[in-house]
Coordinates of C-alpha atoms and ligand atoms in Angstrom, one line a residue:
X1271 CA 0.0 0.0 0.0
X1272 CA 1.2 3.3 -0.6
X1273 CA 0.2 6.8 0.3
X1274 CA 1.2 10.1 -1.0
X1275 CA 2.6 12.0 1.8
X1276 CA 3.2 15.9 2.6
X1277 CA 4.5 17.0 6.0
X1278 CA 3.2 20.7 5.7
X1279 CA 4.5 23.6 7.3
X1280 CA 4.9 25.4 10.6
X1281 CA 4.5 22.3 13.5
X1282 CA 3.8 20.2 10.2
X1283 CA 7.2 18.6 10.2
X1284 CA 7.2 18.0 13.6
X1285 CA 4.1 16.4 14.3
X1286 CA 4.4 14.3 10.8
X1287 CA 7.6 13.1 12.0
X1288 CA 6.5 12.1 15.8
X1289 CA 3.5 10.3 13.9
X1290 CA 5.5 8.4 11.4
X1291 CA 8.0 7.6 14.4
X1292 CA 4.5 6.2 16.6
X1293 CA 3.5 4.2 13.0
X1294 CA 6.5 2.4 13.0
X1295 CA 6.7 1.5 16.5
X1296 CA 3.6 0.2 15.7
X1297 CA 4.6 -1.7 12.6
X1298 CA 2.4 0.4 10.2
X1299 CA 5.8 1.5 8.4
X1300 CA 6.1 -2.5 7.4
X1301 CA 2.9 -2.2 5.3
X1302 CA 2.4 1.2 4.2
X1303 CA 4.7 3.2 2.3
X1304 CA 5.2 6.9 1.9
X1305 CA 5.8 8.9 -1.2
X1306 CA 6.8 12.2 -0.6
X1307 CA 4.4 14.8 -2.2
X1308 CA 5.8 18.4 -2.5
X1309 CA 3.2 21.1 -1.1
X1310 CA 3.4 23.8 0.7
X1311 CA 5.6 27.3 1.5
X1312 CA 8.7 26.2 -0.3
X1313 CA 6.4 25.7 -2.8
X1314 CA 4.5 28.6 -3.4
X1315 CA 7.8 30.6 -2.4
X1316 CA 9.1 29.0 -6.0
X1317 CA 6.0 31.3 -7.2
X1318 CA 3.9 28.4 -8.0
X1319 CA 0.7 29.9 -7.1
X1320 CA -0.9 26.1 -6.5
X1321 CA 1.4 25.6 -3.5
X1322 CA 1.8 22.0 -5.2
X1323 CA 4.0 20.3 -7.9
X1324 CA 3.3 19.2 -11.0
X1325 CA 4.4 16.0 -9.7
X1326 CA 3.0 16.2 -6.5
X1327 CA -0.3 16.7 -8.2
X1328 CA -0.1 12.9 -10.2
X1329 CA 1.1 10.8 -6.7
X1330 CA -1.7 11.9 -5.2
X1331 CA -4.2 11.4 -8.1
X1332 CA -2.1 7.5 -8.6
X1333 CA -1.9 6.9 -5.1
X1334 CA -5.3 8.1 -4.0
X1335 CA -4.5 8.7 -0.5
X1336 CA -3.0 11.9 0.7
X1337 CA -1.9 12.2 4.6
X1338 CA -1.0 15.7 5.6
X1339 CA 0.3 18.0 7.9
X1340 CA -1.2 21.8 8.2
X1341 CA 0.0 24.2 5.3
X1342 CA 0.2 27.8 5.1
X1343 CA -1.7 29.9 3.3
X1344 CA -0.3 33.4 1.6
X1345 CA -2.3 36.2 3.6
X1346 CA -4.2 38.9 1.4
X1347 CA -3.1 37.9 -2.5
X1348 CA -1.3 35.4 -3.8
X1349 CA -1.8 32.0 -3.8
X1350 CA -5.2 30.2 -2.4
X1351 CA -5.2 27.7 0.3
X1352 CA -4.2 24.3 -0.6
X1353 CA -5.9 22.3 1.9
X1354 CA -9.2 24.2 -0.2
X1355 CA -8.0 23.8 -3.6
X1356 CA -7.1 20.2 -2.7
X1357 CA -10.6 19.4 -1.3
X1358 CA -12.4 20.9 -4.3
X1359 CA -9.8 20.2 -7.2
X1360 CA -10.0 16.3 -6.1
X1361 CA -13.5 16.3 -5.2
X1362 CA -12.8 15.3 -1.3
X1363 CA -16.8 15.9 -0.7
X1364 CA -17.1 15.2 2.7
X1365 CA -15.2 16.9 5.7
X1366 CA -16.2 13.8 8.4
X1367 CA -15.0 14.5 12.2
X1368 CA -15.7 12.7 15.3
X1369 CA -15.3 14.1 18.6
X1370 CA -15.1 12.2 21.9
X1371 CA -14.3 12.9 24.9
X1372 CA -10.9 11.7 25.9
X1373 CA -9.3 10.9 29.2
X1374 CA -6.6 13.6 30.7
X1375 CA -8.3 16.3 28.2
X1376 CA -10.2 18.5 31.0
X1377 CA -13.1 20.4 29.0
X1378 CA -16.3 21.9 30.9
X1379 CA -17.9 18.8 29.2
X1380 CA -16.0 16.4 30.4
X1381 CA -18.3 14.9 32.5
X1382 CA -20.5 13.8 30.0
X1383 CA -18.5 11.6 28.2
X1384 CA -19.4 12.7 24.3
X1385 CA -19.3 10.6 21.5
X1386 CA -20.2 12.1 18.3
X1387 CA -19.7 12.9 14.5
X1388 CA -19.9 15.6 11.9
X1389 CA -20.2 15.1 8.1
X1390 CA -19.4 18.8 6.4
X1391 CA -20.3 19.2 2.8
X1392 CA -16.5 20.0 1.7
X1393 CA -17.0 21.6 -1.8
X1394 CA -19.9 23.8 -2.4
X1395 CA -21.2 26.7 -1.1
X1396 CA -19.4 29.7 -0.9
X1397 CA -16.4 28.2 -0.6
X1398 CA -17.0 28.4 -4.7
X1399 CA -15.2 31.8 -3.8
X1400 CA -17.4 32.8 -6.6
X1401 CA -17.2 36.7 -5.5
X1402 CA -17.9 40.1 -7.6
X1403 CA -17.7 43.7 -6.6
X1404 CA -21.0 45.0 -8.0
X1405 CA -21.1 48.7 -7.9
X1406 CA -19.3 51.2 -6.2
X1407 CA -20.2 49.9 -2.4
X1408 CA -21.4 46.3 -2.8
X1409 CA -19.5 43.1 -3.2
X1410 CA -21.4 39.9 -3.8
X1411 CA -21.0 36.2 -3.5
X1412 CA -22.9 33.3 -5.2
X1413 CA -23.6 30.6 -2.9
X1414 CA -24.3 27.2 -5.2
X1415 CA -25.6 24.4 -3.7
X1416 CA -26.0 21.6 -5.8
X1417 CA -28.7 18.1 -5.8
X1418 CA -25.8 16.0 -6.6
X1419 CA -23.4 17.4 -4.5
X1420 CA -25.7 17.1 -1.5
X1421 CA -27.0 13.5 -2.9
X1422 CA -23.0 12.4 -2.6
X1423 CA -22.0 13.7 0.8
X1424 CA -25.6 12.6 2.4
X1425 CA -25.5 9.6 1.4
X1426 CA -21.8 8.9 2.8
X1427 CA -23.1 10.1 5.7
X1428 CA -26.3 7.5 5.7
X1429 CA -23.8 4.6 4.8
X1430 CA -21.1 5.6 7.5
X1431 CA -24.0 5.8 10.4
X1432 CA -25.1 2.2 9.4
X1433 CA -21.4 0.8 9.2
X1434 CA -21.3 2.5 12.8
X1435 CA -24.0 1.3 14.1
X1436 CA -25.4 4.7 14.1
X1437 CA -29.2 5.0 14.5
X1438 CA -30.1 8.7 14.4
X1439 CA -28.6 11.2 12.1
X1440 CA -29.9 14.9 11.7
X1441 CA -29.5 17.5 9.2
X1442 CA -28.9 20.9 10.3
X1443 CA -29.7 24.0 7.9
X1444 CA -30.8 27.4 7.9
X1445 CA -33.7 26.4 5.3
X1446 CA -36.2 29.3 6.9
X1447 CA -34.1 31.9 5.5
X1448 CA -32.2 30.4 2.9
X1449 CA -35.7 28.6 1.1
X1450 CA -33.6 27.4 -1.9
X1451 CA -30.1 26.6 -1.3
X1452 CA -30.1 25.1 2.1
X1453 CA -34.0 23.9 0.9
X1454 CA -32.6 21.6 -0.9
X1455 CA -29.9 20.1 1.1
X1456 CA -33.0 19.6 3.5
X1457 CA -35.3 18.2 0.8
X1458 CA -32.1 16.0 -0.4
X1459 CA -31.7 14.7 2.9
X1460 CA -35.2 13.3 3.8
X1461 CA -35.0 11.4 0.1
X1462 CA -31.8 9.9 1.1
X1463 CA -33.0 9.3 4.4
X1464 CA -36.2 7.2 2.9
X1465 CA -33.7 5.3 1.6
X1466 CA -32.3 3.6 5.6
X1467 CA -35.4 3.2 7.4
X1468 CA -33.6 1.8 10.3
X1469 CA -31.7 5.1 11.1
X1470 CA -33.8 7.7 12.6
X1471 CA -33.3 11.3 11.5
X1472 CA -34.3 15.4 12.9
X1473 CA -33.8 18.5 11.0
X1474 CA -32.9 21.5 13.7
X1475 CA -31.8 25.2 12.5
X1476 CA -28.2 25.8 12.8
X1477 CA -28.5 28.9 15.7
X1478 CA -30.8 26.1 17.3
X1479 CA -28.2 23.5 16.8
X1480 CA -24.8 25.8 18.0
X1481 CA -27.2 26.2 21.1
X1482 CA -28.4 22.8 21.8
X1483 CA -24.3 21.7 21.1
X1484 CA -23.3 23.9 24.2
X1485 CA -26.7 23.0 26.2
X1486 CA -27.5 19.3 26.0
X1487 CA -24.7 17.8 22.8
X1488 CA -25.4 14.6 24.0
X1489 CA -28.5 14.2 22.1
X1490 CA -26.4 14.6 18.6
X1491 CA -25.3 11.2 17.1
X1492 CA -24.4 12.5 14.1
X1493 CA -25.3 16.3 12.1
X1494 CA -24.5 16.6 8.4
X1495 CA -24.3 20.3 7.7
X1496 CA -23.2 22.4 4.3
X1497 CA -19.7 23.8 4.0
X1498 CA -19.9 26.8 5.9
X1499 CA -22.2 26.2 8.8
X1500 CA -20.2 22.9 8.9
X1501 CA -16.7 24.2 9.4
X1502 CA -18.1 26.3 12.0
X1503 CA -20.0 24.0 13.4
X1504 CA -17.0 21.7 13.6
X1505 CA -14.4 23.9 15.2
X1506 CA -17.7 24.5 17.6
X1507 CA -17.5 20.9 18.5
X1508 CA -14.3 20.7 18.6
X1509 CA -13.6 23.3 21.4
X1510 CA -16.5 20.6 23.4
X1511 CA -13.9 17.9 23.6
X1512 CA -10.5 19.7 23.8
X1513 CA -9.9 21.8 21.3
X1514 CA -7.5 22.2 17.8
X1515 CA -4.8 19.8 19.5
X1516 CA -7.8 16.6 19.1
X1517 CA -10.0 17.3 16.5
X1518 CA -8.5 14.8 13.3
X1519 CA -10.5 15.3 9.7
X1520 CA -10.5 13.1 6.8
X1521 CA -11.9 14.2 3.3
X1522 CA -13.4 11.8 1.6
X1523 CA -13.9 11.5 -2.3
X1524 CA -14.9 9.2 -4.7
X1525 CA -11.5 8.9 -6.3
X1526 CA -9.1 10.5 -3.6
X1527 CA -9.2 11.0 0.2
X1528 CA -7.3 13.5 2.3
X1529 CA -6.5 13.0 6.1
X1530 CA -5.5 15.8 8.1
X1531 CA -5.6 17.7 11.5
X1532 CA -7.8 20.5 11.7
X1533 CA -5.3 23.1 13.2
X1534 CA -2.7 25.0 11.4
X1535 CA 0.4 25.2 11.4
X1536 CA 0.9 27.1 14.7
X1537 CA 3.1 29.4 13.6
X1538 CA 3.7 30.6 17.4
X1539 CA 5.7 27.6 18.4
X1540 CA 7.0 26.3 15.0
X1541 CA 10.4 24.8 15.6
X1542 CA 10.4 24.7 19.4
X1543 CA 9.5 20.9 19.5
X1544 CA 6.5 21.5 22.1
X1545 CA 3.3 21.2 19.4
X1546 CA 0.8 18.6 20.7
X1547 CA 0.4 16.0 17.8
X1548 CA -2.4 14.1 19.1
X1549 CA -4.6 15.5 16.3
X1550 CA -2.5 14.2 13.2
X1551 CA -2.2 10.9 14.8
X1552 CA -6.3 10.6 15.3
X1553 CA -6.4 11.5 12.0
X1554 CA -3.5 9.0 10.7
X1555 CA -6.0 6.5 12.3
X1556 CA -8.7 7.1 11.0
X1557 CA -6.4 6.9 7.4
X1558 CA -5.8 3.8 8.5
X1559 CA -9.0 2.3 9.2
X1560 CA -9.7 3.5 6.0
X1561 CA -7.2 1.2 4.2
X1562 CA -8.1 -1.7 6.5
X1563 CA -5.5 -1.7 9.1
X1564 CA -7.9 -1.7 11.7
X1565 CA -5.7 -4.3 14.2
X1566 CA -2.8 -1.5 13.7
X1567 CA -5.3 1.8 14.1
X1568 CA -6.9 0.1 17.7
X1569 CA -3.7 -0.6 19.2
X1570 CA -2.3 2.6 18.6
X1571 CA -5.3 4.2 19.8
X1572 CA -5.4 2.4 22.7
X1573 CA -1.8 3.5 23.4
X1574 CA -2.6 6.9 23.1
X1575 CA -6.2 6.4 25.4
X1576 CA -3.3 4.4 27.9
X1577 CA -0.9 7.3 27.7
X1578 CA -3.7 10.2 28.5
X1579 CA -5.0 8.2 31.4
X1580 CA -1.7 8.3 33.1
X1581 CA -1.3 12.0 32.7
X1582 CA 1.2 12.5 29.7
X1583 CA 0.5 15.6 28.1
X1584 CA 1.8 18.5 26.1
X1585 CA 2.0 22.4 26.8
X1586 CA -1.0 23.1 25.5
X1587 CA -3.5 20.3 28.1
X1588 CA -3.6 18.2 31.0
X1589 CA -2.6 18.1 34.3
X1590 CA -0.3 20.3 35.3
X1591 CA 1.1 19.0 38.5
X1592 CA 2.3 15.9 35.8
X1593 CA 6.0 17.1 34.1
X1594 CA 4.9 18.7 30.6
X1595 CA 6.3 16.5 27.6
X1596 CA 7.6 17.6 24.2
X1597 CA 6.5 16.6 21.0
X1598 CA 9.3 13.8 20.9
X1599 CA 9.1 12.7 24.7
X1600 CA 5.1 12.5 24.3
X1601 CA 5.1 10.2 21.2
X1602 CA 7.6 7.9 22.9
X1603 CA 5.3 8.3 25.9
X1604 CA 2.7 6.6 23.6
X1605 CA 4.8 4.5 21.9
X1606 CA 6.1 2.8 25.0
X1607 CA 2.7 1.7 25.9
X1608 CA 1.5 -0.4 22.6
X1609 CA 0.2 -3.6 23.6
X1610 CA -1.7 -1.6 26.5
X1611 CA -5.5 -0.6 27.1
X1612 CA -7.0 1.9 28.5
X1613 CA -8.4 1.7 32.2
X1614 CA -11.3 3.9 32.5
X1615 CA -12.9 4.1 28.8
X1616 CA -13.9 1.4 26.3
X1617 CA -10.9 0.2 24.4
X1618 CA -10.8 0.4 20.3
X1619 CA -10.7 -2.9 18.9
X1620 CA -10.1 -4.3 15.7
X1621 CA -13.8 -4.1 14.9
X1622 CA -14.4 -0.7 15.7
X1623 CA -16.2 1.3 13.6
X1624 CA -15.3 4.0 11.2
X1625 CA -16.4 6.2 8.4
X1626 CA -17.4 3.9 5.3
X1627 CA -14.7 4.1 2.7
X1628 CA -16.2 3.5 -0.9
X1629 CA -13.8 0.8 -2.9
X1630 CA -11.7 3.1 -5.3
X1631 CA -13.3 3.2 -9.1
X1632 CA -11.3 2.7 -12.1
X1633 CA -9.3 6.0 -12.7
X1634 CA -11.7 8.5 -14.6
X1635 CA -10.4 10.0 -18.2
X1636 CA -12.3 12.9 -18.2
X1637 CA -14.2 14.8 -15.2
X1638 CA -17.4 13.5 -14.2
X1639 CA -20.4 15.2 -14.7
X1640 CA -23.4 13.9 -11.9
X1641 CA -27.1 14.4 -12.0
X1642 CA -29.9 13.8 -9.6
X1643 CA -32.9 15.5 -12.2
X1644 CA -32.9 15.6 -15.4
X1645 CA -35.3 16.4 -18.1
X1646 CA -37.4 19.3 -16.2
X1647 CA -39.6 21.5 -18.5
X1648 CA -37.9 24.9 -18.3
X1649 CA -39.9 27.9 -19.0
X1650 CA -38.6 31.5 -19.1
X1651 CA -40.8 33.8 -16.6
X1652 CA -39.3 36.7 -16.3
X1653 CA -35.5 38.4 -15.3
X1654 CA -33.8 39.9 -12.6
X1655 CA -31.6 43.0 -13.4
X1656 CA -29.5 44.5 -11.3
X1657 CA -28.5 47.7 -12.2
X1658 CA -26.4 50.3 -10.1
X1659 CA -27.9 53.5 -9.9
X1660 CA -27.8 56.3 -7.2
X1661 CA -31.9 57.6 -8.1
X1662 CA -34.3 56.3 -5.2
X1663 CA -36.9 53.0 -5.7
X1664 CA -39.7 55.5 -7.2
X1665 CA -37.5 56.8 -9.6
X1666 CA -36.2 54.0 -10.6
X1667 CA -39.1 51.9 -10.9
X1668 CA -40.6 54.7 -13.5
X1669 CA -37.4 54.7 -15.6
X1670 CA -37.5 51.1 -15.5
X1671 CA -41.3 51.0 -16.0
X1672 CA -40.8 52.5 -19.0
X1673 CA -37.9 50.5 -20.3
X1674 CA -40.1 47.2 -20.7
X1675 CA -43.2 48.9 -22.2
X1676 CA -43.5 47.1 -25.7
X1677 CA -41.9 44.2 -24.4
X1678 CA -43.4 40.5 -23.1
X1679 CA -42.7 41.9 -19.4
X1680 CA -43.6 44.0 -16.5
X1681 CA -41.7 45.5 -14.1
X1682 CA -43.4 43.3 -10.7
X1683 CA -40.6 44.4 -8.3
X1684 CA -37.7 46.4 -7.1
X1685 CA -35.8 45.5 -4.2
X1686 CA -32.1 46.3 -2.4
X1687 CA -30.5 44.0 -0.4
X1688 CA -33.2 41.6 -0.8
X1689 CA -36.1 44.0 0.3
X1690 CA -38.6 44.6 -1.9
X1691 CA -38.8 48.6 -2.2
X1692 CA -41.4 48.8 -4.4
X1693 CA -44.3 48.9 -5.8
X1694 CA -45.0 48.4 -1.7
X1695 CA -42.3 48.9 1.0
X1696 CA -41.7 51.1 3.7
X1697 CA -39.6 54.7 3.7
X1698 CA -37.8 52.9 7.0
X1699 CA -35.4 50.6 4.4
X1700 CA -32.5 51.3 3.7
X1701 CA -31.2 51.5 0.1
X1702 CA -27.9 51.6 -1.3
X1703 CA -26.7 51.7 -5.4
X1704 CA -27.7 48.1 -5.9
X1705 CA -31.5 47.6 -6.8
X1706 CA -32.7 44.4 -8.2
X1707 CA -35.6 45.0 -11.0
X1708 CA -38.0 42.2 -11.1
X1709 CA -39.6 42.1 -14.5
X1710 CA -42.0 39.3 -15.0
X1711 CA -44.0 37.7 -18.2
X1712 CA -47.6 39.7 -18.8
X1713 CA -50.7 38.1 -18.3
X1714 CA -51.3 35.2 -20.8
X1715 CA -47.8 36.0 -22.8
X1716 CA -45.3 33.2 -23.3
X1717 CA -41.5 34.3 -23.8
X1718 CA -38.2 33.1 -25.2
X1719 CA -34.9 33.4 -23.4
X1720 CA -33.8 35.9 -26.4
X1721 CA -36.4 38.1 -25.6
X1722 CA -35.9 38.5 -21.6
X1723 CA -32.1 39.3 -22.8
X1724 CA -33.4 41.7 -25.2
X1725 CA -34.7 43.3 -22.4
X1726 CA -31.8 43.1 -20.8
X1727 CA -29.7 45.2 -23.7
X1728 CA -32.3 47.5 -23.8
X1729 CA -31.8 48.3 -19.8
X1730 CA -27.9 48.1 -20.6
X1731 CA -28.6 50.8 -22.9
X1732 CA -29.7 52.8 -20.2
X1733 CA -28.1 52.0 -17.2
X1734 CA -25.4 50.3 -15.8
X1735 CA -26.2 46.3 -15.2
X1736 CA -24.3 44.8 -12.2
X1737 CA -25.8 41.4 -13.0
X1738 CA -28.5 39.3 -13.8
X1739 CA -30.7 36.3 -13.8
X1740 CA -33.2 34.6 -16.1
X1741 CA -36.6 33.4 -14.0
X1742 CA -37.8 29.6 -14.6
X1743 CA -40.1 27.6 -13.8
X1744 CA -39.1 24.2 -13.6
X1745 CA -42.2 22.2 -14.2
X1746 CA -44.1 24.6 -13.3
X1747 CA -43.1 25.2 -10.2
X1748 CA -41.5 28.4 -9.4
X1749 CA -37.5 28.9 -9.5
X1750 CA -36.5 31.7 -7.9
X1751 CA -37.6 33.2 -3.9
X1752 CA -39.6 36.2 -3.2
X1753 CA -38.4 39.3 -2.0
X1754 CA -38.5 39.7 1.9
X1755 CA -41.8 41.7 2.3
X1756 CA -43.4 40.5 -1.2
Ligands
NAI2240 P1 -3.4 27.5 14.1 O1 -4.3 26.3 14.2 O2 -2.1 27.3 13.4 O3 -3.1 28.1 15.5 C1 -4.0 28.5 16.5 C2 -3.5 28.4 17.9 O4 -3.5 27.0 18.3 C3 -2.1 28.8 18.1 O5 -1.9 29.4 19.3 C4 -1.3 27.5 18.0 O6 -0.1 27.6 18.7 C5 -2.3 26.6 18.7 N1 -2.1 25.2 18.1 C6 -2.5 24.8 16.9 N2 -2.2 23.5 16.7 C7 -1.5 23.1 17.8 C8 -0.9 21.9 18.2 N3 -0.9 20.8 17.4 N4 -0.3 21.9 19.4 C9 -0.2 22.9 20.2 N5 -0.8 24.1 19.9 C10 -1.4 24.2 18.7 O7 -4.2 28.7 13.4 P2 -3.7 30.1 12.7 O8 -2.7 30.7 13.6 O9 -5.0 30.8 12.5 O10 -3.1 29.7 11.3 C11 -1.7 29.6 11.0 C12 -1.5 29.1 9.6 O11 -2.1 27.8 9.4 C13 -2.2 30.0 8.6 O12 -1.3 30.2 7.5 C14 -3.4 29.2 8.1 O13 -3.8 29.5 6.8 C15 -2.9 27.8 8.2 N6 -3.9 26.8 8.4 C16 -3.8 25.6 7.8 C17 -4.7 24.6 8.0 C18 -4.5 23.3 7.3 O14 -3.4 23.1 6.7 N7 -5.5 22.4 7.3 C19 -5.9 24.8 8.8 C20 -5.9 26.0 9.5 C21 -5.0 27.0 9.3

């Protein structure tokens, strides 16, 4: 077996080195190989603004299998984050974390002995960091949400509850506010979810959920969120059972799967020896697990457990009136105790559960292009311009008015910053040079897509468009929101 490898930067080194040095105590270094992959600093210092070679780029894409250490990412300009461009540009579509309460990491929650995952959408969302400045004071991003995007990481999350033995699983959204987007992901969920009768599932809001996670989190099994709420969500959970130093991540893809520590690269204490690399190693196991070395991930685990209950520690945790180790003297801490279990929590066996891992598919020749519907009656109903003007909503609505006269549309609606303005509103909103004109078919007219855009030159003619989009119906049923107040 082998597995592209990339030590990262910062504590990266460091921690990937006490890891590897813990893997081959425990014999893993026998079976697995690692091929160095170059990412990174020295990387994008060459001004490769990937962060990742050429070559780099095929060992992971042969291999399949990237473990990691934390990398860091240019501040401002310049390059993008890798561990982002790696998630999306390999399709890694879920971000699964479990968090558990370990002994010798003293959290408020301690006590109540947690035991839970999160599944994070990985790709979509607005980590598209699909982003526009639209007029002189508004920036906009595009959040895209996808039915095949949420069909893939909701089903890996269905199939990893039942491998663990899971039986409740909820979905947490913001669908009230965000009808469409995270309406979907909810609407996706409950068909996958018809699909494994024998789990039981919730929905809860996500303000709801960050609550409840602080309140009561025992009652969560397992939440499957989009990307955004998810990573906060996550780091949320995280802080519940100890913090950066033990939350592990794995991304998992069809084709390629990245395992890494949540935490960065900790510039603050690079080089000194002291980082805590506890998370790297939970996440090496669950990397292992994942190729089937489940007899080598439980007794390693159960060193660490052994190891925590008897008080070793790093800098950053634990109990202070035991000596503080270094990152060296902590690992060997560990590795000196393979073979042990833990005392006071279950130990990890052979058998222990873990995330599903789908078998690998033959390599793909060309990108892959998913659908969940297909072969919906479109229908043009209208268009959204939005133009950037300074006038007021009266104003603008009259020039506008006039604009469509002639033409297969109305103008129904403006709004700013999603409120409609007119033809109703109230003198209490606030506007700024961003209006959204909502021009919609006439009574008993049909239109083509050519003529909603031939509206759309004749406003360009005119005015200044920011951007637009057409309205549909998608078999009849509506596909676009209302304004707030419509
Ligand atoms: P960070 O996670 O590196 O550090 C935050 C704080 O936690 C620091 O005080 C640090 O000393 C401490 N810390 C983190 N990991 C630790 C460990 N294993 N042991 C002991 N203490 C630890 O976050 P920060 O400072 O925001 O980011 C630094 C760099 O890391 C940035 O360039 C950022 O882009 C990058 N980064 C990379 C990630 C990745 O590769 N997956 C994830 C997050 C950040």
């Amino acid at each position: 077996m082998r597995i592209a490898l990339a030590a990262g930067d910062g504590i990266g080194p460091e921690i990937m080195s006490a890891t590897l040095e813990l893997f081959a105590a425990a014999g893993v270094t026998k079976l697995v190989e690692f091929v160095p992959a170059e990412m990174g600093k020295a990387v994008f210092d060459t001004g490769n603004t990937r962060g990742m070679t050429d070559e780099a780029v095929r060992t992971v894409e042969d291999l399949g299998i990237l473990f990691k250490g934390p990398m860091e990412t240019p501040k401002g300009g310049g390059g993008k984050s890798i561990n982002v461009t790696a998630r999306k540009m390999w399709s890694a579509y879920a971000n699964y974390r479990h968090f558990r309460t370990l002994p010798g990491v003293q959290t408020p929650f301690s006590h109540l002995d947690l035991d839970f995952c999160i599944v994070r959408e990985n790709i979509e969302d607005t980590y598209g960091g699909i982003e526009h400045r639209v007029s002189d004071d508004v920036m906009a991003a595009k959040r895209i949400i996808t039915a095949p995007g949420c069909d893939e990481v909701l089903r890996f999350t269905f199939e990893t509850a039942k491998r663990m033995g899971i039986d409740l699983v909820h979905c947490s959204h913001k669908a009230n506010i965000m009808k469409m987007t995270d309406g979907l992901f909810l609407e996706r969920f409950k068909a996958i979810a018809a699909e494994y009768p024998g789990i039981q599932t919730g929905d809860v809001i996500i303000d709801a959920l960050c609550m409840n996670l602080v309140m009561k989190p025992q009652q969560y099994k397992m939440v499957v969120l989009t990307n955004l709420q998810g990573d906060i969500v996550s780091d949320l959970a995280a802080g519940l059972v100890g913090g950066l130093g033990f939350a592990p991540s794995a991304n998992i893809g069809r084709n390629i799967s990245i395992f890494e520590a949540v935490h960065g690269t900790a510039p603050d204490i690079a080089g000194k020896g002291i980082a805590n690399p506890t998370a790297l190693v939970l996440s090496g196991l669950m990397m292992l697990r994942h190729i089937g070395l489940t007899q080598q991930a439980a007794t390693i685990e159960n060193a660490l457990l052994a190891a925590l209950e008897d008080g070793a520690h790093t800098g950053d945790f634990g109990d202070r009136s035991k000596p503080t180790l270094d990152t060296a003297s902590y690992v060997k801490a560990i590795a000196s105790r393979l073979g042990k279990e833990p005392r006071t929590v279950k130990p990890a066996h052979a058998g222990s559960s873990s995330a599903v891992t789908f078998a690998r598919p033959p390599q793909p020749t060309a990108p892959i292009t998913m659908h969940t519907f297909t072969g919906l009656r479109k229908e043009v109903a209208g268009l959204d311009v939005y133009v950037d003007r300074r006038e007021g909503a009266a104003e603008t609505a009259a020039h506008l008015g006039k604009l469509c006269e002639g033409t297969p549309f109305r103008l129904t609606l403006l709004s700013c910053r999603g409120t409609q303005v007119w033809p109703r509103g109230s003198i209490y909103t606030e506007c700024v040079d961003y209006w959204r004109a909502r021009f919609e078919l006439r009574e008993g007219t049909t239109a083509r897509q050519q003529d909603a855009l031939a509206l759309l030159a004749r406003v360009a003619e005119h005015d200044t468009v920011s951007e637009y989009e057409l309205l549909r119906t998608f078999d009849g049923a509506r596909g676009w929101t209302l304004a707030q107040g419509q």
